[in-house]
Every structure is written in structure tokens, then in C-alpha cells.
């Protein structure tokens, strides 16, 4: 069974915004892309650096790492350009009771 972590209310995370939540030791960056919520591990797959420090392009649904410029699709974590070559883990998101929830479901 998943232990869902409450991120924020839906009104606190508007389209084009992102925020960070923690599930235990796992930092999770949660995006509102065009009214839908997506969650990725807040850790660039290139080096250990927080993706949430980068810029979220809410038109393209991408996050660009602030350290060396790798880009990822916020909807599924796939890598779009070097210097990263591996995807970022994607986590589940649900909206319930007016709030956004996520969890690290890797067991
Ligand atoms: S740490 Fe993200 S591109 Fe290098």
C-alpha cells in the first residue's frame, strides 16, 4: 500500500508552477502543467542536483536543469537533451479532498 504524501492544495499550485514535497528521504518535484499534475524525483539524472532549481517551461512541459542544462519532459521524466542520458523517475499523483498527493512508489 502506498503512503501518499500531501503536497499542497490544488489552489496553491497553479498552471506553470512547481513545488517540492518529501516522501521520507525522497525529494519530489510536482508540476502543474496545463491543469494536470505530474511528479518526478527532484534529482537530475546527470549529477545529484535538484531539478526544482531549474526552469519549468509550462508551454513545452519541460524542466531544464540549472546546473548543466539537461532537459526532461515533466509528464514522464524522459530525457530530451544531453548531458543527461537517463530518465528521471516518475511518481504517481492524485487529487483528493482539494489537495495534491504524491508518493515514492519504488518500494
Ligand atoms: S546535473 Fe543536471 S545537467 Fe548536470
PDB file of C-alpha atoms and ligand atoms in Angstrom:
ATOM      1  CA  UNK A   1       0.000   0.000   0.000  1.00  0.00           C
ATOM      2  CA  UNK A   2       1.259   3.433  -0.883  1.00  0.00           C
ATOM      3  CA  UNK A   3       1.829   6.087   1.735  1.00  0.00           C
ATOM      4  CA  UNK A   4       0.624   9.191  -0.007  1.00  0.00           C
ATOM      5  CA  UNK A   5       2.226  12.490   0.915  1.00  0.00           C
ATOM      6  CA  UNK A   6       0.138  15.656   0.818  1.00  0.00           C
ATOM      7  CA  UNK A   7       1.872  18.238  -1.382  1.00  0.00           C
ATOM      8  CA  UNK A   8      -0.420  21.278  -1.159  1.00  0.00           C
ATOM      9  CA  UNK A   9      -3.940  22.328  -2.027  1.00  0.00           C
ATOM     10  CA  UNK A  10      -4.794  22.460  -5.721  1.00  0.00           C
ATOM     11  CA  UNK A  11      -5.142  26.253  -5.487  1.00  0.00           C
ATOM     12  CA  UNK A  12      -1.583  26.557  -4.181  1.00  0.00           C
ATOM     13  CA  UNK A  13      -0.088  25.018  -7.324  1.00  0.00           C
ATOM     14  CA  UNK A  14      -1.337  26.830 -10.387  1.00  0.00           C
ATOM     15  CA  UNK A  15      -0.612  26.041 -14.048  1.00  0.00           C
ATOM     16  CA  UNK A  16       3.034  26.812 -14.774  1.00  0.00           C
ATOM     17  CA  UNK A  17       4.105  26.404 -11.158  1.00  0.00           C
ATOM     18  CA  UNK A  18       6.117  23.696  -9.457  1.00  0.00           C
ATOM     19  CA  UNK A  19       6.863  22.830  -5.857  1.00  0.00           C
ATOM     20  CA  UNK A  20       8.728  20.266  -3.810  1.00  0.00           C
ATOM     21  CA  UNK A  21       7.428  17.642  -1.390  1.00  0.00           C
ATOM     22  CA  UNK A  22       9.224  14.932   0.554  1.00  0.00           C
ATOM     23  CA  UNK A  23       8.374  11.270   0.923  1.00  0.00           C
ATOM     24  CA  UNK A  24      10.829  10.129   3.567  1.00  0.00           C
ATOM     25  CA  UNK A  25      14.268  10.834   2.132  1.00  0.00           C
ATOM     26  CA  UNK A  26      12.979  11.280  -1.414  1.00  0.00           C
ATOM     27  CA  UNK A  27      12.546  14.808  -2.721  1.00  0.00           C
ATOM     28  CA  UNK A  28       9.730  15.009  -5.266  1.00  0.00           C
ATOM     29  CA  UNK A  29       9.123  17.917  -7.609  1.00  0.00           C
ATOM     30  CA  UNK A  30       5.470  18.361  -8.520  1.00  0.00           C
ATOM     31  CA  UNK A  31       4.382  20.332 -11.581  1.00  0.00           C
ATOM     32  CA  UNK A  32       1.115  21.807 -12.721  1.00  0.00           C
ATOM     33  CA  UNK A  33       1.230  21.554 -16.493  1.00  0.00           C
ATOM     34  CA  UNK A  34      -1.904  22.974 -18.075  1.00  0.00           C
ATOM     35  CA  UNK A  35      -4.081  21.976 -15.120  1.00  0.00           C
ATOM     36  CA  UNK A  36      -2.703  18.451 -14.742  1.00  0.00           C
ATOM     37  CA  UNK A  37      -0.278  17.446 -12.010  1.00  0.00           C
ATOM     38  CA  UNK A  38       2.913  15.440 -12.552  1.00  0.00           C
ATOM     39  CA  UNK A  39       5.623  14.317 -10.144  1.00  0.00           C
ATOM     40  CA  UNK A  40       9.266  13.429 -10.725  1.00  0.00           C
ATOM     41  CA  UNK A  41      12.150  12.702  -8.435  1.00  0.00           C
ATOM     42  CA  UNK A  42      13.742  16.054  -7.643  1.00  0.00           C
ATOM     43  CA  UNK A  43      17.117  14.867  -8.775  1.00  0.00           C
ATOM     44  CA  UNK A  44      18.745  15.318 -12.152  1.00  0.00           C
ATOM     45  CA  UNK A  45      19.901  12.022 -13.657  1.00  0.00           C
ATOM     46  CA  UNK A  46      23.166  13.625 -14.766  1.00  0.00           C
ATOM     47  CA  UNK A  47      24.530  14.504 -11.348  1.00  0.00           C
ATOM     48  CA  UNK A  48      22.947  14.728  -7.949  1.00  0.00           C
ATOM     49  CA  UNK A  49      21.323  18.128  -8.320  1.00  0.00           C
ATOM     50  CA  UNK A  50      17.791  19.287  -7.593  1.00  0.00           C
ATOM     51  CA  UNK A  51      15.694  19.664 -10.732  1.00  0.00           C
ATOM     52  CA  UNK A  52      13.354  22.060  -8.949  1.00  0.00           C
ATOM     53  CA  UNK A  53      16.081  24.726  -9.077  1.00  0.00           C
ATOM     54  CA  UNK A  54      15.775  24.718 -12.866  1.00  0.00           C
ATOM     55  CA  UNK A  55      13.304  26.462 -15.095  1.00  0.00           C
ATOM     56  CA  UNK A  56       9.939  24.893 -15.857  1.00  0.00           C
ATOM     57  CA  UNK A  57       8.739  25.709 -19.366  1.00  0.00           C
ATOM     58  CA  UNK A  58       4.981  25.476 -18.998  1.00  0.00           C
ATOM     59  CA  UNK A  59       4.430  25.694 -22.767  1.00  0.00           C
ATOM     60  CA  UNK A  60       6.758  22.837 -23.631  1.00  0.00           C
ATOM     61  CA  UNK A  61       6.169  20.754 -20.461  1.00  0.00           C
ATOM     62  CA  UNK A  62       9.892  20.639 -19.796  1.00  0.00           C
ATOM     63  CA  UNK A  63      12.233  21.322 -16.914  1.00  0.00           C
ATOM     64  CA  UNK A  64      15.772  22.440 -17.662  1.00  0.00           C
ATOM     65  CA  UNK A  65      18.388  21.535 -15.087  1.00  0.00           C
ATOM     66  CA  UNK A  66      20.013  24.659 -13.671  1.00  0.00           C
ATOM     67  CA  UNK A  67      23.441  23.052 -13.428  1.00  0.00           C
ATOM     68  CA  UNK A  68      24.314  21.903 -16.970  1.00  0.00           C
ATOM     69  CA  UNK A  69      21.135  22.375 -18.987  1.00  0.00           C
ATOM     70  CA  UNK A  70      19.774  18.854 -19.453  1.00  0.00           C
ATOM     71  CA  UNK A  71      16.048  18.879 -20.220  1.00  0.00           C
ATOM     72  CA  UNK A  72      13.337  16.478 -19.154  1.00  0.00           C
ATOM     73  CA  UNK A  73       9.679  16.064 -20.029  1.00  0.00           C
ATOM     74  CA  UNK A  74       7.775  16.781 -16.802  1.00  0.00           C
ATOM     75  CA  UNK A  75       4.984  14.389 -17.840  1.00  0.00           C
ATOM     76  CA  UNK A  76       7.065  11.227 -17.877  1.00  0.00           C
ATOM     77  CA  UNK A  77      10.629  12.127 -16.876  1.00  0.00           C
ATOM     78  CA  UNK A  78      12.145  11.218 -20.243  1.00  0.00           C
ATOM     79  CA  UNK A  79      15.358  12.967 -21.087  1.00  0.00           C
ATOM     80  CA  UNK A  80      15.263  15.370 -24.015  1.00  0.00           C
ATOM     81  CA  UNK A  81      18.845  16.536 -24.284  1.00  0.00           C
ATOM     82  CA  UNK A  82      22.403  15.962 -23.066  1.00  0.00           C
ATOM     83  CA  UNK A  83      24.342  15.953 -20.847  1.00  0.00           C
ATOM     84  CA  UNK A  84      21.832  13.640 -19.145  1.00  0.00           C
ATOM     85  CA  UNK A  85      21.054  10.316 -20.839  1.00  0.00           C
ATOM     86  CA  UNK A  86      18.814   8.581 -18.345  1.00  0.00           C
ATOM     87  CA  UNK A  87      15.219   9.443 -17.466  1.00  0.00           C
ATOM     88  CA  UNK A  88      14.196  10.813 -14.083  1.00  0.00           C
ATOM     89  CA  UNK A  89      11.867   8.544 -12.083  1.00  0.00           C
ATOM     90  CA  UNK A  90       8.201   9.497 -12.382  1.00  0.00           C
ATOM     91  CA  UNK A  91       5.923   9.176  -9.368  1.00  0.00           C
ATOM     92  CA  UNK A  92       2.137   8.879  -9.121  1.00  0.00           C
ATOM     93  CA  UNK A  93      -0.035  11.884  -8.357  1.00  0.00           C
ATOM     94  CA  UNK A  94      -3.641  12.059  -7.245  1.00  0.00           C
ATOM     95  CA  UNK A  95      -6.026  14.881  -6.442  1.00  0.00           C
ATOM     96  CA  UNK A  96      -8.265  14.225  -3.464  1.00  0.00           C
ATOM     97  CA  UNK A  97     -10.074  16.452  -0.961  1.00  0.00           C
ATOM     98  CA  UNK A  98      -8.906  19.539  -2.830  1.00  0.00           C
ATOM     99  CA  UNK A  99      -5.256  18.624  -2.377  1.00  0.00           C
ATOM    100  CA  UNK A 100      -2.444  17.183  -4.492  1.00  0.00           C
ATOM    101  CA  UNK A 101      -0.808  13.974  -3.262  1.00  0.00           C
ATOM    102  CA  UNK A 102       2.198  12.010  -4.407  1.00  0.00           C
ATOM    103  CA  UNK A 103       4.493   9.240  -3.203  1.00  0.00           C
ATOM    104  CA  UNK A 104       7.715   7.448  -3.954  1.00  0.00           C
ATOM    105  CA  UNK A 105       6.283   4.140  -5.168  1.00  0.00           C
ATOM    106  CA  UNK A 106       9.587   2.392  -5.818  1.00  0.00           C
ATOM    107  CA  UNK A 107       9.058   0.221  -2.762  1.00  0.00           C
TER     108      UNK A 107
HETATM  109  S1  LIG B   1      23.286  17.978 -13.006  1.00  0.00           S
HETATM  110 FE1  LIG B   1      21.611  18.331 -14.314  1.00  0.00          FE
HETATM  111  S2  LIG B   1      22.518  18.609 -16.265  1.00  0.00           S
HETATM  112 FE2  LIG B   1      24.185  18.199 -14.964  1.00  0.00          FE
END
